[in-house]
């Protein structure tokens, strides 16, 4: 009689796995630019479809409730800075030292998990604009993020003859992410192949600083009012026949620029009613 080996109980036991975060994605890369700015990339859920320029809710688990010990997700709106075709997702973030989310998020490392709710929304999309010849992107601070997506989106160059991107920050170091990204477009394989070599000559980049010396000082709004921005760029003032615009910055900037664009005769558009320009807040005040 052959001896039967005893069946171990172990295989039948459920494996105790570490509780997974809801909608978890894995961080793949982190880059720090200043003590207030960083960018990171993470895996993209297979089911996530979005239009370049949209935003999603992302975050981490909050601290345990002192009474119940339970943890709740701590989520914030973030523009997706990568284009719709990218295999991964990229985000460009502020670090607010006492900010509930970013005081923690600034310490993430490759391999860490974050929460990403796969429900993209937003108004900074091509669908919300009527056809035009020149597309303006107006950003302050991290308001550059949705344009980092749209600048890598082939449709931007298919739909427009010229793309003007203005970025106003307090300090020169705060322009690095945007400047590197725009410089890198020259070697972007997809855009060179789909749009054609030299497509990047359609881009006019206009970075300005307000509190630290740089090649161009001043708020973009003031530089437009005096006409200096237009003469520097070699383009005429905006008009509703040729120009389309997207605005993303702090509330005061958005309101001021909105008023200026309306004075040029441009009308605000939306997903449901495309028009000449669209606006989105870069953060809630
Ligand atoms: C539609 C939308 C899209 C957004 N996209 C981005 C993005 O792509 N990148 C990003 O960093 N933030 C973005 N934000 C802001 C983001 O949602 C959070 O406010 C930010 O991550 C800070 O979170 P917190 O919990 O640390 O502090 P919060 O309590 O949310 O903010 C604390 C304070 O910090 C300041 N602050 C918050 N966000 C910023 C910012 N981005 N720049 C400068 N000051 C800020 C404000 O004064 C705010 O009152 C977006 C907000 C909205 C509404
Ligand atoms: N950036 C920093 O170094 C820093 C450091 C510590 C704390 N903070 C705090 O963080 C918050 C956000 O700072 P931030 O620098 O990221 O964003 P911000 O205050 O929104 O400023 C970003 C840029 O937008 C310009 N701007 C502001 N209002 C404008 C308007 N109406 N029209 C045209 N341009 C306008 C600013 O110019 P002006 O400089 O002329 O305002 C600045 O160049 C603020 O509450 C700030 O107090 C910032």
mmCIF file of C-alpha atoms and ligand atoms in Angstrom:
data_model
loop_
_atom_site.group_PDB
_atom_site.id
_atom_site.type_symbol
_atom_site.label_atom_id
_atom_site.label_comp_id
_atom_site.label_asym_id
_atom_site.label_seq_id
_atom_site.Cartn_x
_atom_site.Cartn_y
_atom_site.Cartn_z
ATOM 1 C CA UNK A 1 0.000 0.000 0.000
ATOM 2 C CA UNK A 2 1.384 3.322 -0.980
ATOM 3 C CA UNK A 3 1.589 5.864 1.776
ATOM 4 C CA UNK A 4 -0.768 8.809 1.299
ATOM 5 C CA UNK A 5 0.868 12.140 2.060
ATOM 6 C CA UNK A 6 -1.283 14.134 4.436
ATOM 7 C CA UNK A 7 -3.239 16.960 2.859
ATOM 8 C CA UNK A 8 -2.107 20.144 4.481
ATOM 9 C CA UNK A 9 -4.709 22.603 5.686
ATOM 10 C CA UNK A 10 -2.556 25.546 4.575
ATOM 11 C CA UNK A 11 -3.679 25.656 0.928
ATOM 12 C CA UNK A 12 -7.308 26.058 1.958
ATOM 13 C CA UNK A 13 -6.616 29.085 4.163
ATOM 14 C CA UNK A 14 -7.495 32.496 2.642
ATOM 15 C CA UNK A 15 -4.371 34.577 2.035
ATOM 16 C CA UNK A 16 -4.357 37.732 4.174
ATOM 17 C CA UNK A 17 -3.420 40.435 1.651
ATOM 18 C CA UNK A 18 -2.621 44.045 2.528
ATOM 19 C CA UNK A 19 -5.898 45.983 1.989
ATOM 20 C CA UNK A 20 -5.647 47.600 -1.446
ATOM 21 C CA UNK A 21 -6.518 51.268 -1.892
ATOM 22 C CA UNK A 22 -9.764 51.881 -3.783
ATOM 23 C CA UNK A 23 -8.970 52.794 -7.435
ATOM 24 C CA UNK A 24 -5.243 52.351 -6.712
ATOM 25 C CA UNK A 25 -2.579 53.278 -9.260
ATOM 26 C CA UNK A 26 1.184 52.934 -8.853
ATOM 27 C CA UNK A 27 3.589 55.857 -8.988
ATOM 28 C CA UNK A 28 6.302 55.305 -11.628
ATOM 29 C CA UNK A 29 8.338 58.541 -11.546
ATOM 30 C CA UNK A 30 8.655 61.693 -9.413
ATOM 31 C CA UNK A 31 10.538 64.921 -10.272
ATOM 32 C CA UNK A 32 10.956 67.929 -7.999
ATOM 33 C CA UNK A 33 11.416 71.409 -9.498
ATOM 34 C CA UNK A 34 11.307 73.822 -6.565
ATOM 35 C CA UNK A 35 10.343 73.601 -2.899
ATOM 36 C CA UNK A 36 6.758 74.300 -4.046
ATOM 37 C CA UNK A 37 6.463 72.307 -7.296
ATOM 38 C CA UNK A 38 6.843 68.704 -8.444
ATOM 39 C CA UNK A 39 5.519 66.352 -11.106
ATOM 40 C CA UNK A 40 4.822 62.641 -11.026
ATOM 41 C CA UNK A 41 3.724 59.839 -13.308
ATOM 42 C CA UNK A 42 1.614 56.806 -12.463
ATOM 43 C CA UNK A 43 0.018 53.788 -14.115
ATOM 44 C CA UNK A 44 -3.153 54.417 -16.111
ATOM 45 C CA UNK A 45 -6.292 52.321 -15.533
ATOM 46 C CA UNK A 46 -7.009 50.316 -18.705
ATOM 47 C CA UNK A 47 -10.590 51.594 -18.727
ATOM 48 C CA UNK A 48 -9.702 55.307 -18.413
ATOM 49 C CA UNK A 49 -10.520 57.346 -21.509
ATOM 50 C CA UNK A 50 -10.160 61.130 -21.323
ATOM 51 C CA UNK A 51 -9.855 64.153 -23.558
ATOM 52 C CA UNK A 52 -6.558 66.067 -23.358
ATOM 53 C CA UNK A 53 -7.107 69.026 -20.988
ATOM 54 C CA UNK A 54 -9.514 67.277 -18.587
ATOM 55 C CA UNK A 55 -9.083 66.750 -14.839
ATOM 56 C CA UNK A 56 -9.718 63.873 -12.413
ATOM 57 C CA UNK A 57 -9.856 63.423 -8.643
ATOM 58 C CA UNK A 58 -6.707 61.914 -7.153
ATOM 59 C CA UNK A 59 -5.407 61.478 -3.617
ATOM 60 C CA UNK A 60 -4.247 59.332 -0.725
ATOM 61 C CA UNK A 61 -5.892 57.753 2.290
ATOM 62 C CA UNK A 62 -6.406 60.335 5.043
ATOM 63 C CA UNK A 63 -5.229 59.921 8.623
ATOM 64 C CA UNK A 64 -7.241 57.476 10.762
ATOM 65 C CA UNK A 65 -10.223 59.036 12.519
ATOM 66 C CA UNK A 66 -9.111 59.403 16.192
ATOM 67 C CA UNK A 67 -12.445 57.930 17.423
ATOM 68 C CA UNK A 68 -13.180 55.133 14.954
ATOM 69 C CA UNK A 69 -9.711 54.488 13.527
ATOM 70 C CA UNK A 70 -11.254 54.442 10.059
ATOM 71 C CA UNK A 71 -9.491 56.073 7.107
ATOM 72 C CA UNK A 72 -11.227 57.953 4.315
ATOM 73 C CA UNK A 73 -9.787 58.872 0.911
ATOM 74 C CA UNK A 74 -8.479 62.457 0.762
ATOM 75 C CA UNK A 75 -9.099 63.560 -2.825
ATOM 76 C CA UNK A 76 -8.415 66.731 -4.822
ATOM 77 C CA UNK A 77 -9.037 67.820 -8.427
ATOM 78 C CA UNK A 78 -5.952 67.485 -10.668
ATOM 79 C CA UNK A 79 -5.533 68.281 -14.353
ATOM 80 C CA UNK A 80 -4.070 65.360 -16.258
ATOM 81 C CA UNK A 81 -0.820 66.804 -17.652
ATOM 82 C CA UNK A 82 -0.166 63.904 -20.045
ATOM 83 C CA UNK A 83 -1.943 63.657 -23.405
ATOM 84 C CA UNK A 84 -4.887 61.310 -24.043
ATOM 85 C CA UNK A 85 -2.715 58.829 -25.991
ATOM 86 C CA UNK A 86 -0.053 58.307 -23.277
ATOM 87 C CA UNK A 87 0.189 54.860 -21.648
ATOM 88 C CA UNK A 88 0.784 56.463 -18.244
ATOM 89 C CA UNK A 89 -0.682 59.510 -16.503
ATOM 90 C CA UNK A 90 1.318 62.596 -15.528
ATOM 91 C CA UNK A 91 0.434 65.287 -12.967
ATOM 92 C CA UNK A 92 2.078 68.607 -12.131
ATOM 93 C CA UNK A 93 1.582 69.604 -8.514
ATOM 94 C CA UNK A 94 1.943 72.333 -5.955
ATOM 95 C CA UNK A 95 3.334 71.518 -2.493
ATOM 96 C CA UNK A 96 1.289 73.398 0.121
ATOM 97 C CA UNK A 97 3.187 72.849 3.389
ATOM 98 C CA UNK A 98 0.030 72.652 5.531
ATOM 99 C CA UNK A 99 -2.218 71.424 2.711
ATOM 100 C CA UNK A 100 -4.174 68.313 3.742
ATOM 101 C CA UNK A 101 -3.227 66.405 0.574
ATOM 102 C CA UNK A 102 -0.021 67.916 -0.778
ATOM 103 C CA UNK A 103 1.779 68.001 2.593
ATOM 104 C CA UNK A 104 1.778 64.174 2.155
ATOM 105 C CA UNK A 105 1.655 63.827 -1.630
ATOM 106 C CA UNK A 106 4.963 65.691 -2.001
ATOM 107 C CA UNK A 107 6.716 62.716 -0.349
ATOM 108 C CA UNK A 108 5.466 60.011 -2.780
ATOM 109 C CA UNK A 109 8.086 57.723 -4.355
ATOM 110 C CA UNK A 110 8.051 55.327 -7.309
ATOM 111 C CA UNK A 111 6.254 52.144 -6.231
ATOM 112 C CA UNK A 112 3.830 53.959 -3.885
ATOM 113 C CA UNK A 113 0.101 53.784 -4.542
ATOM 114 C CA UNK A 114 -2.300 56.666 -4.983
ATOM 115 C CA UNK A 115 -6.043 56.841 -5.489
ATOM 116 C CA UNK A 116 -7.387 57.905 -8.880
ATOM 117 C CA UNK A 117 -11.106 58.194 -9.543
ATOM 118 C CA UNK A 118 -11.467 57.436 -13.273
ATOM 119 C CA UNK A 119 -14.112 60.068 -14.056
ATOM 120 C CA UNK A 120 -12.481 62.783 -16.183
ATOM 121 C CA UNK A 121 -14.277 66.112 -16.674
ATOM 122 C CA UNK A 122 -13.430 69.698 -17.637
ATOM 123 C CA UNK A 123 -13.909 72.607 -19.996
ATOM 124 C CA UNK A 124 -10.347 73.019 -21.344
ATOM 125 C CA UNK A 125 -11.012 70.724 -24.297
ATOM 126 C CA UNK A 126 -10.943 71.210 -28.053
ATOM 127 C CA UNK A 127 -14.622 70.234 -28.243
ATOM 128 C CA UNK A 128 -15.600 73.427 -26.385
ATOM 129 C CA UNK A 129 -14.063 75.735 -29.016
ATOM 130 C CA UNK A 130 -15.254 76.697 -32.493
ATOM 131 C CA UNK A 131 -12.713 76.281 -35.314
ATOM 132 C CA UNK A 132 -10.064 79.039 -35.476
ATOM 133 C CA UNK A 133 -6.551 79.826 -36.745
ATOM 134 C CA UNK A 134 -4.582 80.732 -33.601
ATOM 135 C CA UNK A 135 -4.963 78.997 -30.231
ATOM 136 C CA UNK A 136 -3.884 80.802 -27.042
ATOM 137 C CA UNK A 137 -3.091 78.973 -23.789
ATOM 138 C CA UNK A 138 -2.949 81.408 -20.830
ATOM 139 C CA UNK A 139 -1.549 79.952 -17.565
ATOM 140 C CA UNK A 140 -0.287 81.018 -14.160
ATOM 141 C CA UNK A 141 1.548 78.627 -11.796
ATOM 142 C CA UNK A 142 0.290 75.018 -11.935
ATOM 143 C CA UNK A 143 -2.382 76.201 -14.381
ATOM 144 C CA UNK A 144 0.163 75.065 -16.958
ATOM 145 C CA UNK A 145 -0.853 71.402 -16.301
ATOM 146 C CA UNK A 146 -3.816 71.057 -18.717
ATOM 147 C CA UNK A 147 -1.732 72.754 -21.419
ATOM 148 C CA UNK A 148 1.091 70.237 -20.846
ATOM 149 C CA UNK A 149 -1.498 67.713 -21.990
ATOM 150 C CA UNK A 150 -2.857 69.764 -24.904
ATOM 151 C CA UNK A 151 0.636 70.732 -26.146
ATOM 152 C CA UNK A 152 1.348 66.998 -26.628
ATOM 153 C CA UNK A 153 -2.001 66.336 -28.331
ATOM 154 C CA UNK A 154 -1.803 66.054 -32.166
ATOM 155 C CA UNK A 155 -5.255 67.666 -32.591
ATOM 156 C CA UNK A 156 -3.837 70.957 -31.268
ATOM 157 C CA UNK A 157 -1.596 71.226 -34.353
ATOM 158 C CA UNK A 158 -4.083 69.681 -36.761
ATOM 159 C CA UNK A 159 -6.745 72.254 -35.852
ATOM 160 C CA UNK A 160 -4.598 75.416 -35.610
ATOM 161 C CA UNK A 161 -1.920 77.197 -37.681
ATOM 162 C CA UNK A 162 -0.366 78.762 -34.578
ATOM 163 C CA UNK A 163 -0.305 77.949 -30.841
ATOM 164 C CA UNK A 164 0.662 80.658 -28.319
ATOM 165 C CA UNK A 165 1.394 79.612 -24.732
ATOM 166 C CA UNK A 166 1.862 82.247 -22.028
ATOM 167 C CA UNK A 167 2.955 81.244 -18.525
ATOM 168 C CA UNK A 168 3.241 83.766 -15.701
ATOM 169 C CA UNK A 169 4.871 82.751 -12.401
ATOM 170 C CA UNK A 170 6.380 84.593 -9.486
ATOM 171 C CA UNK A 171 9.868 83.107 -9.810
ATOM 172 C CA UNK A 172 12.028 81.847 -12.686
ATOM 173 C CA UNK A 173 12.388 78.326 -11.228
ATOM 174 C CA UNK A 174 8.613 77.925 -11.451
ATOM 175 C CA UNK A 175 8.870 78.014 -15.260
ATOM 176 C CA UNK A 176 11.188 74.962 -15.509
ATOM 177 C CA UNK A 177 8.563 72.234 -15.947
ATOM 178 C CA UNK A 178 6.871 74.117 -18.793
ATOM 179 C CA UNK A 179 10.093 75.194 -20.482
ATOM 180 C CA UNK A 180 11.540 71.636 -20.431
ATOM 181 C CA UNK A 181 8.292 70.220 -21.773
ATOM 182 C CA UNK A 182 8.126 72.686 -24.669
ATOM 183 C CA UNK A 183 11.813 72.162 -25.481
ATOM 184 C CA UNK A 184 11.205 68.375 -25.464
ATOM 185 C CA UNK A 185 8.427 68.676 -28.066
ATOM 186 C CA UNK A 186 11.051 69.132 -30.792
ATOM 187 C CA UNK A 187 12.005 65.454 -30.311
ATOM 188 C CA UNK A 188 8.452 64.153 -29.816
ATOM 189 C CA UNK A 189 8.294 61.138 -32.157
ATOM 190 C CA UNK A 190 4.520 60.946 -32.427
ATOM 191 C CA UNK A 191 4.022 64.655 -33.175
ATOM 192 C CA UNK A 192 6.907 64.743 -35.661
ATOM 193 C CA UNK A 193 5.432 61.736 -37.439
ATOM 194 C CA UNK A 194 1.749 62.697 -37.349
ATOM 195 C CA UNK A 195 2.036 66.464 -37.829
ATOM 196 C CA UNK A 196 5.341 66.646 -39.675
ATOM 197 C CA UNK A 197 8.904 67.664 -38.861
ATOM 198 C CA UNK A 198 9.160 71.227 -37.627
ATOM 199 C CA UNK A 199 5.579 71.186 -36.282
ATOM 200 C CA UNK A 200 6.970 72.835 -33.142
ATOM 201 C CA UNK A 201 7.591 76.041 -35.117
ATOM 202 C CA UNK A 202 3.839 76.603 -34.766
ATOM 203 C CA UNK A 203 4.413 77.150 -31.019
ATOM 204 C CA UNK A 204 5.110 80.614 -29.607
ATOM 205 C CA UNK A 205 6.161 80.342 -25.959
ATOM 206 C CA UNK A 206 5.930 83.460 -23.763
ATOM 207 C CA UNK A 207 7.092 82.864 -20.157
ATOM 208 C CA UNK A 208 7.057 85.803 -17.731
ATOM 209 C CA UNK A 209 7.913 86.320 -14.049
ATOM 210 C CA UNK A 210 6.604 88.898 -11.618
ATOM 211 C CA UNK A 211 8.804 88.717 -8.517
ATOM 212 C CA UNK A 212 12.168 87.546 -9.756
ATOM 213 C CA UNK A 213 14.301 88.842 -12.614
ATOM 214 C CA UNK A 214 13.940 86.914 -15.882
ATOM 215 C CA UNK A 215 14.088 87.599 -19.622
ATOM 216 C CA UNK A 216 10.508 88.974 -19.559
ATOM 217 C CA UNK A 217 9.060 90.533 -16.435
ATOM 218 C CA UNK A 218 5.412 91.346 -15.743
ATOM 219 C CA UNK A 219 1.915 89.893 -15.596
ATOM 220 C CA UNK A 220 0.712 88.724 -19.008
ATOM 221 C CA UNK A 221 -2.450 90.806 -18.560
ATOM 222 C CA UNK A 222 -0.411 94.025 -18.170
ATOM 223 C CA UNK A 223 1.877 93.069 -21.071
ATOM 224 C CA UNK A 224 -1.182 92.586 -23.284
ATOM 225 C CA UNK A 225 -2.732 95.883 -22.202
ATOM 226 C CA UNK A 226 0.373 97.842 -23.169
ATOM 227 C CA UNK A 227 0.675 95.855 -26.425
ATOM 228 C CA UNK A 228 4.183 94.651 -25.475
ATOM 229 C CA UNK A 229 3.162 90.960 -25.530
ATOM 230 C CA UNK A 230 1.771 91.255 -29.067
ATOM 231 C CA UNK A 231 4.807 93.047 -30.438
ATOM 232 C CA UNK A 232 7.177 90.568 -28.707
ATOM 233 C CA UNK A 233 5.222 87.635 -30.168
ATOM 234 C CA UNK A 234 4.712 89.240 -33.579
ATOM 235 C CA UNK A 235 0.979 88.535 -33.571
ATOM 236 C CA UNK A 236 -1.998 90.912 -33.686
ATOM 237 C CA UNK A 237 -4.405 91.450 -30.753
ATOM 238 C CA UNK A 238 -6.962 88.690 -30.348
ATOM 239 C CA UNK A 239 -10.117 88.816 -32.435
ATOM 240 C CA UNK A 240 -13.107 86.436 -32.599
ATOM 241 C CA UNK A 241 -12.589 85.558 -36.279
ATOM 242 C CA UNK A 242 -9.132 84.011 -35.924
ATOM 243 C CA UNK A 243 -8.360 83.533 -32.210
ATOM 244 C CA UNK A 244 -9.402 80.898 -29.691
ATOM 245 C CA UNK A 245 -8.227 80.770 -26.073
ATOM 246 C CA UNK A 246 -8.029 78.591 -22.973
ATOM 247 C CA UNK A 247 -7.375 80.132 -19.546
ATOM 248 C CA UNK A 248 -6.145 78.330 -16.410
ATOM 249 C CA UNK A 249 -4.825 80.215 -13.413
ATOM 250 C CA UNK A 250 -5.785 81.713 -10.071
ATOM 251 C CA UNK A 251 -9.251 83.220 -9.737
ATOM 252 C CA UNK A 252 -8.226 86.892 -10.078
ATOM 253 C CA UNK A 253 -6.182 86.090 -13.202
ATOM 254 C CA UNK A 254 -9.026 84.126 -14.770
ATOM 255 C CA UNK A 255 -11.507 86.939 -14.130
ATOM 256 C CA UNK A 256 -9.192 89.668 -15.395
ATOM 257 C CA UNK A 257 -8.304 87.811 -18.557
ATOM 258 C CA UNK A 258 -11.914 86.801 -19.181
ATOM 259 C CA UNK A 259 -12.894 90.484 -19.099
ATOM 260 C CA UNK A 260 -10.083 91.332 -21.532
ATOM 261 C CA UNK A 261 -11.056 88.576 -23.976
ATOM 262 C CA UNK A 262 -14.696 89.686 -23.861
ATOM 263 C CA UNK A 263 -13.512 93.218 -24.699
ATOM 264 C CA UNK A 264 -11.731 91.772 -27.777
ATOM 265 C CA UNK A 265 -15.140 90.326 -28.760
ATOM 266 C CA UNK A 266 -14.532 86.673 -27.789
ATOM 267 C CA UNK A 267 -17.373 84.698 -26.203
ATOM 268 C CA UNK A 268 -17.092 81.976 -23.563
ATOM 269 C CA UNK A 269 -17.710 78.406 -24.706
ATOM 270 C CA UNK A 270 -18.603 75.137 -23.007
ATOM 271 C CA UNK A 271 -18.793 71.446 -23.900
ATOM 272 C CA UNK A 272 -22.496 71.894 -24.666
ATOM 273 C CA UNK A 273 -22.025 75.177 -26.580
ATOM 274 C CA UNK A 274 -18.621 75.672 -28.245
ATOM 275 C CA UNK A 275 -17.483 79.300 -28.655
ATOM 276 C CA UNK A 276 -14.235 81.351 -28.648
ATOM 277 C CA UNK A 277 -12.643 80.766 -25.242
ATOM 278 C CA UNK A 278 -12.886 78.546 -22.131
ATOM 279 C CA UNK A 279 -11.748 78.987 -18.511
ATOM 280 C CA UNK A 280 -10.907 76.720 -15.572
ATOM 281 C CA UNK A 281 -9.564 77.439 -12.103
ATOM 282 C CA UNK A 282 -6.062 76.113 -11.341
ATOM 283 C CA UNK A 283 -7.090 75.848 -7.668
ATOM 284 C CA UNK A 284 -9.926 76.903 -5.349
ATOM 285 C CA UNK A 285 -9.250 80.048 -3.312
HETATM 286 C C1 LIG B 1 -10.329 71.969 -11.604
HETATM 287 C C2 LIG B 1 -9.107 71.973 -10.738
HETATM 288 C C3 LIG B 1 -7.912 71.431 -11.228
HETATM 289 C C4 LIG B 1 -6.759 71.421 -10.438
HETATM 290 N N1 LIG B 1 -5.594 70.941 -10.950
HETATM 291 C C5 LIG B 1 -4.454 71.006 -10.221
HETATM 292 C C6 LIG B 1 -3.203 70.580 -10.766
HETATM 293 O O1 LIG B 1 -3.120 70.108 -11.892
HETATM 294 N N2 LIG B 1 -2.103 70.704 -9.979
HETATM 295 C C7 LIG B 1 -2.161 71.208 -8.712
HETATM 296 O O2 LIG B 1 -1.134 71.308 -8.046
HETATM 297 N N3 LIG B 1 -3.333 71.608 -8.169
HETATM 298 C C8 LIG B 1 -4.472 71.497 -8.889
HETATM 299 N N4 LIG B 1 -5.664 71.893 -8.327
HETATM 300 C C9 LIG B 1 -5.666 72.242 -6.904
HETATM 301 C C10 LIG B 1 -5.813 70.937 -6.070
HETATM 302 O O3 LIG B 1 -7.131 70.446 -6.217
HETATM 303 C C11 LIG B 1 -5.499 71.113 -4.565
HETATM 304 O O4 LIG B 1 -6.065 72.276 -4.070
HETATM 305 C C12 LIG B 1 -4.008 71.124 -4.295
HETATM 306 O O5 LIG B 1 -3.483 69.863 -4.635
HETATM 307 C C13 LIG B 1 -3.672 71.386 -2.826
HETATM 308 O O6 LIG B 1 -4.295 70.417 -2.038
HETATM 309 P P1 LIG B 1 -4.123 70.434 -0.448
HETATM 310 O O7 LIG B 1 -5.130 69.473 0.121
HETATM 311 O O8 LIG B 1 -2.697 70.211 -0.104
HETATM 312 O O9 LIG B 1 -4.505 71.920 -0.030
HETATM 313 P P2 LIG B 1 -5.906 72.663 -0.221
HETATM 314 O O10 LIG B 1 -6.618 72.699 1.093
HETATM 315 O O11 LIG B 1 -6.653 72.084 -1.372
HETATM 316 O O12 LIG B 1 -5.400 74.105 -0.600
HETATM 317 C C14 LIG B 1 -4.843 74.960 0.386
HETATM 318 C C15 LIG B 1 -4.500 76.321 -0.249
HETATM 319 O O13 LIG B 1 -3.343 76.187 -1.082
HETATM 320 C C16 LIG B 1 -3.431 77.012 -2.226
HETATM 321 N N5 LIG B 1 -3.352 76.155 -3.427
HETATM 322 C C17 LIG B 1 -4.026 75.007 -3.677
HETATM 323 N N6 LIG B 1 -3.693 74.496 -4.884
HETATM 324 C C18 LIG B 1 -2.793 75.359 -5.419
HETATM 325 C C19 LIG B 1 -2.078 75.386 -6.644
HETATM 326 N N7 LIG B 1 -2.237 74.399 -7.575
HETATM 327 N N8 LIG B 1 -1.241 76.414 -6.875
HETATM 328 C C20 LIG B 1 -1.062 77.400 -5.949
HETATM 329 N N9 LIG B 1 -1.716 77.420 -4.760
HETATM 330 C C21 LIG B 1 -2.567 76.418 -4.493
HETATM 331 C C22 LIG B 1 -4.780 77.726 -2.141
HETATM 332 O O14 LIG B 1 -4.566 79.007 -1.589
HETATM 333 C C23 LIG B 1 -5.595 76.864 -1.201
HETATM 334 O O15 LIG B 1 -6.570 77.573 -0.511
HETATM 335 C C24 LIG B 1 -6.832 71.922 -9.108
HETATM 336 C C25 LIG B 1 -8.031 72.430 -8.597
HETATM 337 C C26 LIG B 1 -9.145 72.483 -9.399
HETATM 338 C C27 LIG B 1 -10.410 73.061 -8.835
HETATM 339 N N1 LIG B 2 5.065 81.432 -5.435
HETATM 340 C C1 LIG B 2 5.670 81.481 -4.240
HETATM 341 O O1 LIG B 2 6.869 81.583 -4.174
HETATM 342 C C2 LIG B 2 4.867 81.361 -2.944
HETATM 343 C C3 LIG B 2 5.559 81.136 -1.772
HETATM 344 C C4 LIG B 2 4.862 80.955 -0.603
HETATM 345 C C5 LIG B 2 3.476 81.005 -0.578
HETATM 346 N N2 LIG B 2 2.803 81.231 -1.731
HETATM 347 C C6 LIG B 2 1.324 81.255 -1.652
HETATM 348 O O2 LIG B 2 0.774 80.258 -2.508
HETATM 349 C C7 LIG B 2 -0.410 80.762 -3.157
HETATM 350 C C8 LIG B 2 -0.281 80.613 -4.644
HETATM 351 O O3 LIG B 2 0.929 81.191 -5.128
HETATM 352 P P1 LIG B 2 1.414 81.043 -6.645
HETATM 353 O O4 LIG B 2 2.610 81.884 -6.837
HETATM 354 O O5 LIG B 2 1.486 79.619 -6.979
HETATM 355 O O6 LIG B 2 0.201 81.595 -7.443
HETATM 356 P P2 LIG B 2 -0.383 83.065 -7.645
HETATM 357 O O7 LIG B 2 -0.368 83.874 -6.401
HETATM 358 O O8 LIG B 2 -1.666 82.769 -8.269
HETATM 359 O O9 LIG B 2 0.624 83.760 -8.691
HETATM 360 C C9 LIG B 2 1.047 83.167 -9.898
HETATM 361 C C10 LIG B 2 1.357 84.254 -10.892
HETATM 362 O O10 LIG B 2 0.130 84.834 -11.331
HETATM 363 C C11 LIG B 2 0.247 86.256 -11.282
HETATM 364 N N3 LIG B 2 -1.063 86.853 -11.069
HETATM 365 C C12 LIG B 2 -1.782 86.859 -9.935
HETATM 366 N N4 LIG B 2 -2.955 87.507 -10.132
HETATM 367 C C13 LIG B 2 -2.959 87.918 -11.416
HETATM 368 C C14 LIG B 2 -3.872 88.651 -12.208
HETATM 369 N N5 LIG B 2 -5.015 89.096 -11.719
HETATM 370 N N6 LIG B 2 -3.540 88.893 -13.491
HETATM 371 C C15 LIG B 2 -2.364 88.472 -13.997
HETATM 372 N N7 LIG B 2 -1.471 87.779 -13.302
HETATM 373 C C16 LIG B 2 -1.753 87.499 -12.007
HETATM 374 C C17 LIG B 2 1.184 86.495 -10.126
HETATM 375 O O11 LIG B 2 1.723 87.791 -10.246
HETATM 376 P P3 LIG B 2 2.044 88.709 -8.953
HETATM 377 O O12 LIG B 2 3.332 88.208 -8.392
HETATM 378 O O13 LIG B 2 2.123 90.078 -9.538
HETATM 379 O O14 LIG B 2 0.900 88.555 -7.986
HETATM 380 C C18 LIG B 2 2.193 85.378 -10.307
HETATM 381 O O15 LIG B 2 3.183 85.731 -11.235
HETATM 382 C C19 LIG B 2 -0.554 82.222 -2.729
HETATM 383 O O16 LIG B 2 -1.580 82.265 -1.755
HETATM 384 C C20 LIG B 2 0.791 82.581 -2.117
HETATM 385 O O17 LIG B 2 0.666 83.487 -1.055
HETATM 386 C C21 LIG B 2 3.485 81.409 -2.917
#
